PDB file of C-alpha atoms in Angstrom:
ATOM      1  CA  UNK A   1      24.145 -27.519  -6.172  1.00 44.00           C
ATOM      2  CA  UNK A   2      26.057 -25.190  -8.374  1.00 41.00           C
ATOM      3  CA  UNK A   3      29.880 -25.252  -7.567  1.00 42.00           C
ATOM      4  CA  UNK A   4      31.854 -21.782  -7.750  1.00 44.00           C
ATOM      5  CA  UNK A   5      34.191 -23.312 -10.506  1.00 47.00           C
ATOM      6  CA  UNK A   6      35.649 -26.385 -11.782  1.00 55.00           C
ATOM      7  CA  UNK A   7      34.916 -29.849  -9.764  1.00 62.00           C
ATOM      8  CA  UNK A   8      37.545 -32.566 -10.460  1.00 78.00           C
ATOM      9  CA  UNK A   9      36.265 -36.061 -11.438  1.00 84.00           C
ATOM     10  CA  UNK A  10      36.330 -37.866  -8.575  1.00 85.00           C
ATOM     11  CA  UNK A  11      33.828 -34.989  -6.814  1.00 85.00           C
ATOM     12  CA  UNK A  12      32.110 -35.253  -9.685  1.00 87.00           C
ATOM     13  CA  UNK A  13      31.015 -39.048  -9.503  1.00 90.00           C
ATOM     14  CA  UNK A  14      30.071 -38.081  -5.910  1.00 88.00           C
ATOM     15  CA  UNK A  15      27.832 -35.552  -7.237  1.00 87.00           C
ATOM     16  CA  UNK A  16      26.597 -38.177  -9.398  1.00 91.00           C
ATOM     17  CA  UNK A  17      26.295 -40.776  -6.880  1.00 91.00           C
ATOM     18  CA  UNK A  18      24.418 -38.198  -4.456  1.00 88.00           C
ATOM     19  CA  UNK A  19      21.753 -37.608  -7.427  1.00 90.00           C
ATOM     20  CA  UNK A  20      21.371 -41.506  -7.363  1.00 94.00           C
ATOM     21  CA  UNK A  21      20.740 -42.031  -3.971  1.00 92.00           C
ATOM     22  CA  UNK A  22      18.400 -39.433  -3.948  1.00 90.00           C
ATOM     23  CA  UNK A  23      16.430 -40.862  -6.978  1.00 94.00           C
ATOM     24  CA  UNK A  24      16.610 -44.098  -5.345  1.00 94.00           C
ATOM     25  CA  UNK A  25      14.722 -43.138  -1.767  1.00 92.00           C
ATOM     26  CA  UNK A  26      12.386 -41.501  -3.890  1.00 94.00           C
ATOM     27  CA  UNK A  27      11.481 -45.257  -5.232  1.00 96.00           C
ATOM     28  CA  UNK A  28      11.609 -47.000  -1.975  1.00 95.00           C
ATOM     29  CA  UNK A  29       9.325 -43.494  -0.426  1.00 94.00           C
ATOM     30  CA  UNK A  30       6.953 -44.281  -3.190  1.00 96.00           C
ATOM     31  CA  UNK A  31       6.992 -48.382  -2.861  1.00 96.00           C
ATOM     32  CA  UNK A  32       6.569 -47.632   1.123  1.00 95.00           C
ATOM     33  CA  UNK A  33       3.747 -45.928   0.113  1.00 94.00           C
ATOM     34  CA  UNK A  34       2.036 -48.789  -1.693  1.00 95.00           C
ATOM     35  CA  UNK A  35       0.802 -50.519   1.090  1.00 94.00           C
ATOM     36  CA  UNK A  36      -0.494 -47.937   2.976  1.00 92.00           C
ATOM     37  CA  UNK A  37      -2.808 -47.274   0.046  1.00 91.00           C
ATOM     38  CA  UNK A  38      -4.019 -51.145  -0.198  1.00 93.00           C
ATOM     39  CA  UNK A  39      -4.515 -51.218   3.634  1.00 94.00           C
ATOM     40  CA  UNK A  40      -6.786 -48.270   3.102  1.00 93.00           C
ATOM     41  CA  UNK A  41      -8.859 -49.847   0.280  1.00 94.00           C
ATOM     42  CA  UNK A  42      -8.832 -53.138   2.582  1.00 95.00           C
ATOM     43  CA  UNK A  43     -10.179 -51.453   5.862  1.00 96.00           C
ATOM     44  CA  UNK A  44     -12.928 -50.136   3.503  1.00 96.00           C
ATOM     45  CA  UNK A  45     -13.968 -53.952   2.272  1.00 97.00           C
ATOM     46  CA  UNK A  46     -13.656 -54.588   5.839  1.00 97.00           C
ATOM     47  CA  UNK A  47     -15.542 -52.148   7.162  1.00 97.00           C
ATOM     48  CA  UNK A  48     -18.247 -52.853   4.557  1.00 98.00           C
ATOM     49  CA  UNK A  49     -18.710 -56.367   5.482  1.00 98.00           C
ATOM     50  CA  UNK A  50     -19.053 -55.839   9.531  1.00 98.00           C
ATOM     51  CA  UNK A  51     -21.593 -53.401   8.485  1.00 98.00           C
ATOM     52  CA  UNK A  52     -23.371 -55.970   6.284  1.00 98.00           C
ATOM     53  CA  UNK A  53     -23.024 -58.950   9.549  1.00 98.00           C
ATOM     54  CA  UNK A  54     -24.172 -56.711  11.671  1.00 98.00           C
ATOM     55  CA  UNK A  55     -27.196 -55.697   9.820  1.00 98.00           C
ATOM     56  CA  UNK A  56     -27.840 -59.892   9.143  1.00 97.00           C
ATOM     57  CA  UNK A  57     -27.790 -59.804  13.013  1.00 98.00           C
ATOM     58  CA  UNK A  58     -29.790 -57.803  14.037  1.00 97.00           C
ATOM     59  CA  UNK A  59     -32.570 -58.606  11.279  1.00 97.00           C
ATOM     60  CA  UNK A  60     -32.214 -62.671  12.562  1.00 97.00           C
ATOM     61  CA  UNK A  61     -32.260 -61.661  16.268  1.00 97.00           C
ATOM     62  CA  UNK A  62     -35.556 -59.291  15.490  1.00 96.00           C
ATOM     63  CA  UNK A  63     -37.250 -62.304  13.440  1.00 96.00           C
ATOM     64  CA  UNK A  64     -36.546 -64.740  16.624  1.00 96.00           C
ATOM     65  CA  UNK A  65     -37.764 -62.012  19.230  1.00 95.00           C
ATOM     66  CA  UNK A  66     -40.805 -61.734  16.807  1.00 94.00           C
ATOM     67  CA  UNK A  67     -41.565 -65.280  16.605  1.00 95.00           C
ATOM     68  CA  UNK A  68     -41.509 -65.915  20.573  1.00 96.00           C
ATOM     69  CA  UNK A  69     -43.738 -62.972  20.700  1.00 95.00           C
ATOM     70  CA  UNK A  70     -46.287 -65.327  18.115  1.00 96.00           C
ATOM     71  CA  UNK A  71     -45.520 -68.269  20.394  1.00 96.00           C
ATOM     72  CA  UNK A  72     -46.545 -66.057  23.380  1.00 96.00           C
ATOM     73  CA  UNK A  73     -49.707 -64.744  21.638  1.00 95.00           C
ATOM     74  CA  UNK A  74     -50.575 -68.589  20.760  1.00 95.00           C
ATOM     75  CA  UNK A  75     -50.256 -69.607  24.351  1.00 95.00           C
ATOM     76  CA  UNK A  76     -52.351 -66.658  25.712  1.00 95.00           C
ATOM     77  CA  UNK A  77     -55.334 -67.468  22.674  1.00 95.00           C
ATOM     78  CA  UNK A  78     -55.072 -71.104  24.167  1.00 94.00           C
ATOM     79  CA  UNK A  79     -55.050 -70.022  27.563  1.00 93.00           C
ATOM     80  CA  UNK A  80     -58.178 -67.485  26.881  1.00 93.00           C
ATOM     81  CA  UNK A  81     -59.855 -70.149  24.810  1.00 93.00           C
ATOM     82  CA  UNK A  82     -59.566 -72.919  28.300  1.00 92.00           C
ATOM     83  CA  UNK A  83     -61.409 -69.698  30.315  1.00 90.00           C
ATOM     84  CA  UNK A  84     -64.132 -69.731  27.933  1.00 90.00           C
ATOM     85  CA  UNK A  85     -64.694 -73.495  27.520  1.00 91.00           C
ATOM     86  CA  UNK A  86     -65.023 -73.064  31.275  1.00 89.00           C
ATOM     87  CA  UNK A  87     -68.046 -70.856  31.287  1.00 88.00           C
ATOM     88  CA  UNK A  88     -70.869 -73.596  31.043  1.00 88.00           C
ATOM     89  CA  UNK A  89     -69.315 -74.669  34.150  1.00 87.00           C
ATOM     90  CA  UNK A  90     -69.794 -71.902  35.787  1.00 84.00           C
ATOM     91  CA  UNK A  91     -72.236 -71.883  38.774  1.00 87.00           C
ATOM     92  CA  UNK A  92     -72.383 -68.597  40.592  1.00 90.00           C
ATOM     93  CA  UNK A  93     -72.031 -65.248  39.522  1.00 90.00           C
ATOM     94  CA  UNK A  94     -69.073 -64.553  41.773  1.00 91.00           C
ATOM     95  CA  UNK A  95     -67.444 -67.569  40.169  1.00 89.00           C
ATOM     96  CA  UNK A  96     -68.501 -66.167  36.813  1.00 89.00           C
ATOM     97  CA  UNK A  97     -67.201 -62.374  37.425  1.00 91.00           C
ATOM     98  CA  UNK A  98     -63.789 -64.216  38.686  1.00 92.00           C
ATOM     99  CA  UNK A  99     -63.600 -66.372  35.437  1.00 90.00           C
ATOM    100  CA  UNK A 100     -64.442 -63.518  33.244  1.00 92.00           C
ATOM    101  CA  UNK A 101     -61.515 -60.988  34.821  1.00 94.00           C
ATOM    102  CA  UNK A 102     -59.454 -64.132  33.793  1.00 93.00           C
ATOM    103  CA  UNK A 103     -60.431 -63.798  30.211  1.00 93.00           C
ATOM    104  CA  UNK A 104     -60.099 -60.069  30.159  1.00 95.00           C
ATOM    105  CA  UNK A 105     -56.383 -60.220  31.932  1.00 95.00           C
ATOM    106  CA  UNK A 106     -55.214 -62.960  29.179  1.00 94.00           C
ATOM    107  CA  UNK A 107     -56.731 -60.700  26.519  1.00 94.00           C
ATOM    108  CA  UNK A 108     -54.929 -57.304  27.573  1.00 96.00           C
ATOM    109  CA  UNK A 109     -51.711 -59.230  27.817  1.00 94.00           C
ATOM    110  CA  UNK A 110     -52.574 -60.470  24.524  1.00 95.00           C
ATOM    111  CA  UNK A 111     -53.298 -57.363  22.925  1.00 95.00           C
ATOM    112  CA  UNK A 112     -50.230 -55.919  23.873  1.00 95.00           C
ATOM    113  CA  UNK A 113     -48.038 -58.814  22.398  1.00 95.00           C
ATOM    114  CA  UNK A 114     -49.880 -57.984  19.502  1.00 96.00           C
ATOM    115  CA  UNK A 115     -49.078 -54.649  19.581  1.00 96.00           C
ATOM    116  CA  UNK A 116     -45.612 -55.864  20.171  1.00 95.00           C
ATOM    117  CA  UNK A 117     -45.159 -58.401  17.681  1.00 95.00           C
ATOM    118  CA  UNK A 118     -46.844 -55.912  14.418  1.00 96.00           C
ATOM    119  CA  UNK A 119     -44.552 -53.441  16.001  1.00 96.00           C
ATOM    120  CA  UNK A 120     -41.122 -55.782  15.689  1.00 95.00           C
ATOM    121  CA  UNK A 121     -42.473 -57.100  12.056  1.00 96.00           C
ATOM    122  CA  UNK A 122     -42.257 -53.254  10.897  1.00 96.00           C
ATOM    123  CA  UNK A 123     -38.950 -52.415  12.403  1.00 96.00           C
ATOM    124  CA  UNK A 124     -37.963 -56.039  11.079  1.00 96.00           C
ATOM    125  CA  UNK A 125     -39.285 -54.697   7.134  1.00 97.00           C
ATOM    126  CA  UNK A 126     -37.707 -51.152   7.555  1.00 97.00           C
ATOM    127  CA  UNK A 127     -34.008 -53.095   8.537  1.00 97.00           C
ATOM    128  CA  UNK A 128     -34.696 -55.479   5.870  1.00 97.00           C
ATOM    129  CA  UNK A 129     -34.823 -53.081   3.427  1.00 97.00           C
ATOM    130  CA  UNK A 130     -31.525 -51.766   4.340  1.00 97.00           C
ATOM    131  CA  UNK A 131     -30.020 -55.202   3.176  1.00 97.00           C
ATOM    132  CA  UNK A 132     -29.718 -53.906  -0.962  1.00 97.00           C
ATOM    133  CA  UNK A 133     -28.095 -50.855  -0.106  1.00 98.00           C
ATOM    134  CA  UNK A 134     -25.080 -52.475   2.746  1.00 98.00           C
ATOM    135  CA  UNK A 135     -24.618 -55.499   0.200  1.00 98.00           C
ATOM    136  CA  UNK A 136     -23.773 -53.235  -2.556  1.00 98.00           C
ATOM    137  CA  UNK A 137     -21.122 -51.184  -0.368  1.00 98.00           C
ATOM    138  CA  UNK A 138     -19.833 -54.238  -0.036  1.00 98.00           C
ATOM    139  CA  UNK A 139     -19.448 -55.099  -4.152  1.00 98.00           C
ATOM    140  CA  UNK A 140     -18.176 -51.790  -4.447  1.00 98.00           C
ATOM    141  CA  UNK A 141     -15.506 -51.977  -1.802  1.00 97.00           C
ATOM    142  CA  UNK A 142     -14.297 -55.328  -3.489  1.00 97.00           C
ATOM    143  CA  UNK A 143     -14.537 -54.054  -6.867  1.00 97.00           C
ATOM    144  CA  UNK A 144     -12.506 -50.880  -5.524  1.00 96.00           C
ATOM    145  CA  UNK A 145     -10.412 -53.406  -3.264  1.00 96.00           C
ATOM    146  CA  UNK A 146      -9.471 -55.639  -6.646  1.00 97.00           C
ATOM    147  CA  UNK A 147      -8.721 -52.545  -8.614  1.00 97.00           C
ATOM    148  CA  UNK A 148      -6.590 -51.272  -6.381  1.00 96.00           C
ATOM    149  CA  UNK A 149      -4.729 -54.292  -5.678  1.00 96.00           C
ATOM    150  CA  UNK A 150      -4.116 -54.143 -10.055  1.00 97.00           C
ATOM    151  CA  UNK A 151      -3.356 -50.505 -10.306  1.00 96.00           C
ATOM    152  CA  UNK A 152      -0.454 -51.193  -7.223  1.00 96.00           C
ATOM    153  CA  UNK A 153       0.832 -54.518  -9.006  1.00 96.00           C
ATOM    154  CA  UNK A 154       1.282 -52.794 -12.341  1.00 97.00           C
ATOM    155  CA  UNK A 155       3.037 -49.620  -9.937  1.00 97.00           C
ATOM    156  CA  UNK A 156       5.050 -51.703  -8.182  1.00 97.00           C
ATOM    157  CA  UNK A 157       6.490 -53.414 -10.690  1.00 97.00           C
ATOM    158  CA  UNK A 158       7.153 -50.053 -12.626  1.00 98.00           C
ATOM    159  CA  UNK A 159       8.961 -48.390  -9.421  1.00 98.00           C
ATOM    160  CA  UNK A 160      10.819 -51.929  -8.636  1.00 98.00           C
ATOM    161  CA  UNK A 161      12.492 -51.573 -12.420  1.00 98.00           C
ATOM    162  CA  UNK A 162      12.998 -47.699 -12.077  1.00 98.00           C
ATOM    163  CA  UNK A 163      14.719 -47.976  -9.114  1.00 97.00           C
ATOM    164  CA  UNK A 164      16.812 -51.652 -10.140  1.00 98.00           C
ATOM    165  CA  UNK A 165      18.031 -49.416 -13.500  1.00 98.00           C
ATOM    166  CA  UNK A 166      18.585 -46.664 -10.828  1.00 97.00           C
ATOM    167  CA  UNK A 167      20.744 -49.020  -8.728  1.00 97.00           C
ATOM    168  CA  UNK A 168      22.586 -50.283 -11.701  1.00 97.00           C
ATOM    169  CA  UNK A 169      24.112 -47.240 -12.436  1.00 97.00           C
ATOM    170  CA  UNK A 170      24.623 -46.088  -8.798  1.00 96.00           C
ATOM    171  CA  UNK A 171      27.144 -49.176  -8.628  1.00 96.00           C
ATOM    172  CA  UNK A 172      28.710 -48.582 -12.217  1.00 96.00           C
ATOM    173  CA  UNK A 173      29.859 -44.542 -10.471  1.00 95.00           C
ATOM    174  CA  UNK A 174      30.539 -46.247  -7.203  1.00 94.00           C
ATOM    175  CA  UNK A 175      33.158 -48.448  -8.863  1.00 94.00           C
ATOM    176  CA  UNK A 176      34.778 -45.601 -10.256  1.00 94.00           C
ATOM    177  CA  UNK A 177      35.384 -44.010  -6.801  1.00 91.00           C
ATOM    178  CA  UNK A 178      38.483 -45.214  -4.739  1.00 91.00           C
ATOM    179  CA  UNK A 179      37.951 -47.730  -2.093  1.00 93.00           C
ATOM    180  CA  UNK A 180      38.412 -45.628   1.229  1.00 90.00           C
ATOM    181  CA  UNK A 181      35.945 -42.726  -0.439  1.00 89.00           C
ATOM    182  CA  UNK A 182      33.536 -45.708  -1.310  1.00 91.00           C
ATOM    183  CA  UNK A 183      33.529 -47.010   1.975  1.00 91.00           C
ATOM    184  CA  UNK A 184      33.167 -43.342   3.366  1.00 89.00           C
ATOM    185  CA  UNK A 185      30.226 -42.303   1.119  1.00 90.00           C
ATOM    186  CA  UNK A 186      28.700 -45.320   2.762  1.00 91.00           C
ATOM    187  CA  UNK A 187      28.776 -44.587   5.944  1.00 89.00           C
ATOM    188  CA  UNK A 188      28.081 -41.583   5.937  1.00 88.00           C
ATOM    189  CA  UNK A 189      25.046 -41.964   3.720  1.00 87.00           C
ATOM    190  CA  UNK A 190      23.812 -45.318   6.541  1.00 86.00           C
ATOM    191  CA  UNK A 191      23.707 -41.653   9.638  1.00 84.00           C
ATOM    192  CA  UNK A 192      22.675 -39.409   6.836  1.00 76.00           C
ATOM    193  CA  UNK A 193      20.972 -40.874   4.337  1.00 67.00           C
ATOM    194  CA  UNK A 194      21.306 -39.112   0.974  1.00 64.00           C
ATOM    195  CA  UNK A 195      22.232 -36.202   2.513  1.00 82.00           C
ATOM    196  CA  UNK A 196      26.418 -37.887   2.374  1.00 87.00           C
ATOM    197  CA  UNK A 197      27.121 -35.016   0.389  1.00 89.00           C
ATOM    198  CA  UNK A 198      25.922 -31.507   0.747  1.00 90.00           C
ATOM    199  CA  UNK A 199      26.629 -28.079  -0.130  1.00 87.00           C
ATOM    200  CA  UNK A 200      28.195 -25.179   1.459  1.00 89.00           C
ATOM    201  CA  UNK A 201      25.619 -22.938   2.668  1.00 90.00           C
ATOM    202  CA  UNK A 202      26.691 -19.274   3.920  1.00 88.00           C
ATOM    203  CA  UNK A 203      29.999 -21.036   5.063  1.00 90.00           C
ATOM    204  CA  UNK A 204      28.546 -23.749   6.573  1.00 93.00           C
ATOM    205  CA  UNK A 205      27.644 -27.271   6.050  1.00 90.00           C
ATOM    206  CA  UNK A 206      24.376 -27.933   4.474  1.00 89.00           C
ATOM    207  CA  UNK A 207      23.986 -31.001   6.963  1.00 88.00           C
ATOM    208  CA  UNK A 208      24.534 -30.079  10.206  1.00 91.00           C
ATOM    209  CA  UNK A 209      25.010 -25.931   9.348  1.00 92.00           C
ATOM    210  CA  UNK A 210      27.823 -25.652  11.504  1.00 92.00           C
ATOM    211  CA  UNK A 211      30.092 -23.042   9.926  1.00 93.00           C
ATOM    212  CA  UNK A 212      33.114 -24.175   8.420  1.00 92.00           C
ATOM    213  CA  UNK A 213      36.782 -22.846   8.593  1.00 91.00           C
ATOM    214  CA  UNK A 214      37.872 -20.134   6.306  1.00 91.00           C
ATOM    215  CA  UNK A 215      40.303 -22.674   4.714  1.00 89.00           C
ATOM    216  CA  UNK A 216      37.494 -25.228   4.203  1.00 87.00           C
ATOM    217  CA  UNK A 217      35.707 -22.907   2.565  1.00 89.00           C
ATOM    218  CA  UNK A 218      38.000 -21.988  -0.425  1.00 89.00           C
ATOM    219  CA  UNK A 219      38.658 -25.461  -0.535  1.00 86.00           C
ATOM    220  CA  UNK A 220      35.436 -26.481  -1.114  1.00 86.00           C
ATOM    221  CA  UNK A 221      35.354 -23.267  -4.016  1.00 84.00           C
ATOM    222  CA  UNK A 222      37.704 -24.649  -5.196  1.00 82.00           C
ATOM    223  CA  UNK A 223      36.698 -27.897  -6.602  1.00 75.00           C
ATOM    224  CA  UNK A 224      39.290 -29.594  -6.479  1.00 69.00           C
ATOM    225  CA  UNK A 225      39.837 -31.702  -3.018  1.00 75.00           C
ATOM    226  CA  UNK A 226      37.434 -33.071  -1.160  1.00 80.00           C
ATOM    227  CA  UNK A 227      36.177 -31.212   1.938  1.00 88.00           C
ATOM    228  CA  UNK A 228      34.667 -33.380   4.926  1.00 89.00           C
ATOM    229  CA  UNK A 229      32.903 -31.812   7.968  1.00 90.00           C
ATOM    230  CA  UNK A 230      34.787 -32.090  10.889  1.00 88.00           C
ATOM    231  CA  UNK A 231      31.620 -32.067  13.101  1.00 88.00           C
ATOM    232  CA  UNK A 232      28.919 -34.419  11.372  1.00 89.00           C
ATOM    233  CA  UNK A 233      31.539 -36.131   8.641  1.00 87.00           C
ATOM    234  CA  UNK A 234      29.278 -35.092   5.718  1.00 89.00           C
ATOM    235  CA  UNK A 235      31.133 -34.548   2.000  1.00 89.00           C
ATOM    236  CA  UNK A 236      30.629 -30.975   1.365  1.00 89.00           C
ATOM    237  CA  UNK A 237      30.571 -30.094  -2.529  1.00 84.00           C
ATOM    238  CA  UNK A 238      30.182 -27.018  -3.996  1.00 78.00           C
ATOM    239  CA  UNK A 239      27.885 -23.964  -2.700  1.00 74.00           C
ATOM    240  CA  UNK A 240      24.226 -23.672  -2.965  1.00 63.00           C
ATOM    241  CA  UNK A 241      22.411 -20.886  -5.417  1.00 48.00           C
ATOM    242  CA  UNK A 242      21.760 -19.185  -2.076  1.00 42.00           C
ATOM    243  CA  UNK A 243      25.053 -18.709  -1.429  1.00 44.00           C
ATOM    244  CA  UNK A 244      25.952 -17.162  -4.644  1.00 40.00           C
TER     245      UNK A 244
END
């Protein structure tokens, strides 16, 4: 904020301290962030790998449906081929009309197994031939997945030391501040969060925007005591451009 004239030290350091905070959430918003990206990356491996299961699946449940539908057509050749050896046996042609709609039954049931069986061995080639593609969604989602993981290590550590050299000087200004402002600033800022000190804004605090007593306001022009909301405790400093 720009202040409306001279600001005495100790609303200075707030000032100071204020522009620390704020660079400071600005860390932990960007560390908070971190996992949020690696979850992302990780649901995307995941993902990957239920698709490539699933696809295993359903190609081992269509090979086992394909080879009881063999096992059936066996049983119905050896149950055609027991009609037949029967025919020699045969001794009227009522007998022999019977035994051949035998033969003819076991064959149509056999044909469509057949049918059946080249029908499940094509659908079983075409979802084979998906396997390439789903296994290499799944490299790339771990190669992406590792990458990611690097690129937030090496960011992490960068924010953590931005915001520790951050915090280092944040407690260098606040033990330059008296004890009861210290332990103001701090609670304030814990129901506020860097918004402890604010600016006056048309006559009013930049916190809460309540409008502030004439007196407050040419204190707070002033520069030279500190001014404190009455209505949301907030350290008002200085005026915004707006209000210039």
């Amino acid at each position: 904020p720009r202040r409306g004239g001279s600001v005495s030290p100790e609303l200075e350091r707030l000032l100071a301290l204020r522009g620390l905070d704020i660079r400071i959430d600005r860390f932990e918003e960007k560390l908070s962030a971190l996992p949020r990206r690696l979850r992302a990356t990780q649901q995307r491996l995941a993902t990957a790998k239920e698709n490539l299961e699933k696809q295993k699946k359903l190609i081992k449940d269509l090979a086992l449906e394909r080879s009881e539908g063999e096992h059936q057509v066996e049983a119905l050749s050896a149950e055609e081929l027991k009609f037949e050896s029967r025919t020699p046996e045969v001794k009227t042609n009522e007998e022999l009309r019977a035994l051949r709609k035998e033969i003819e039954d076991v064959q149509g049931r056999r044909s469509i197994l057949e049918t059946k069986v080249l029908e499940g061995m094509e659908r079983e080639d075409a979802e084979r031939a998906k396997l390439p593609s789903l296994e290499q969604e799944v490299s790339d989602a771990e190669a992406a997945d590792k990458a990611e993981r690097e690129a937030i290590t090496t960011e992490q550590t960068e924010l953590e030391r931005g915001r520790d050299d951050v915090a280092r000087d944040r407690t260098a200004v606040m033990e330059e501040l008296r004890p009861e402002l210290r332990a103001r600033y701090e609670r304030v800022r814990k129901a506020h969060s860097a918004e402890a000190v604010v600016s006056l804004e048309k006559n009013a605090c930049g916190g809460c925007h309540t409008a502030q007593p004439p007196q407050r306001v040419q204190e707070v022009r002033g520069g030279e005591r500190l001014v404190i909301c009455e209505f949301c405790g907030r350290l008002i400093i200085g005026e915004s451009e707006a209000a210039l």
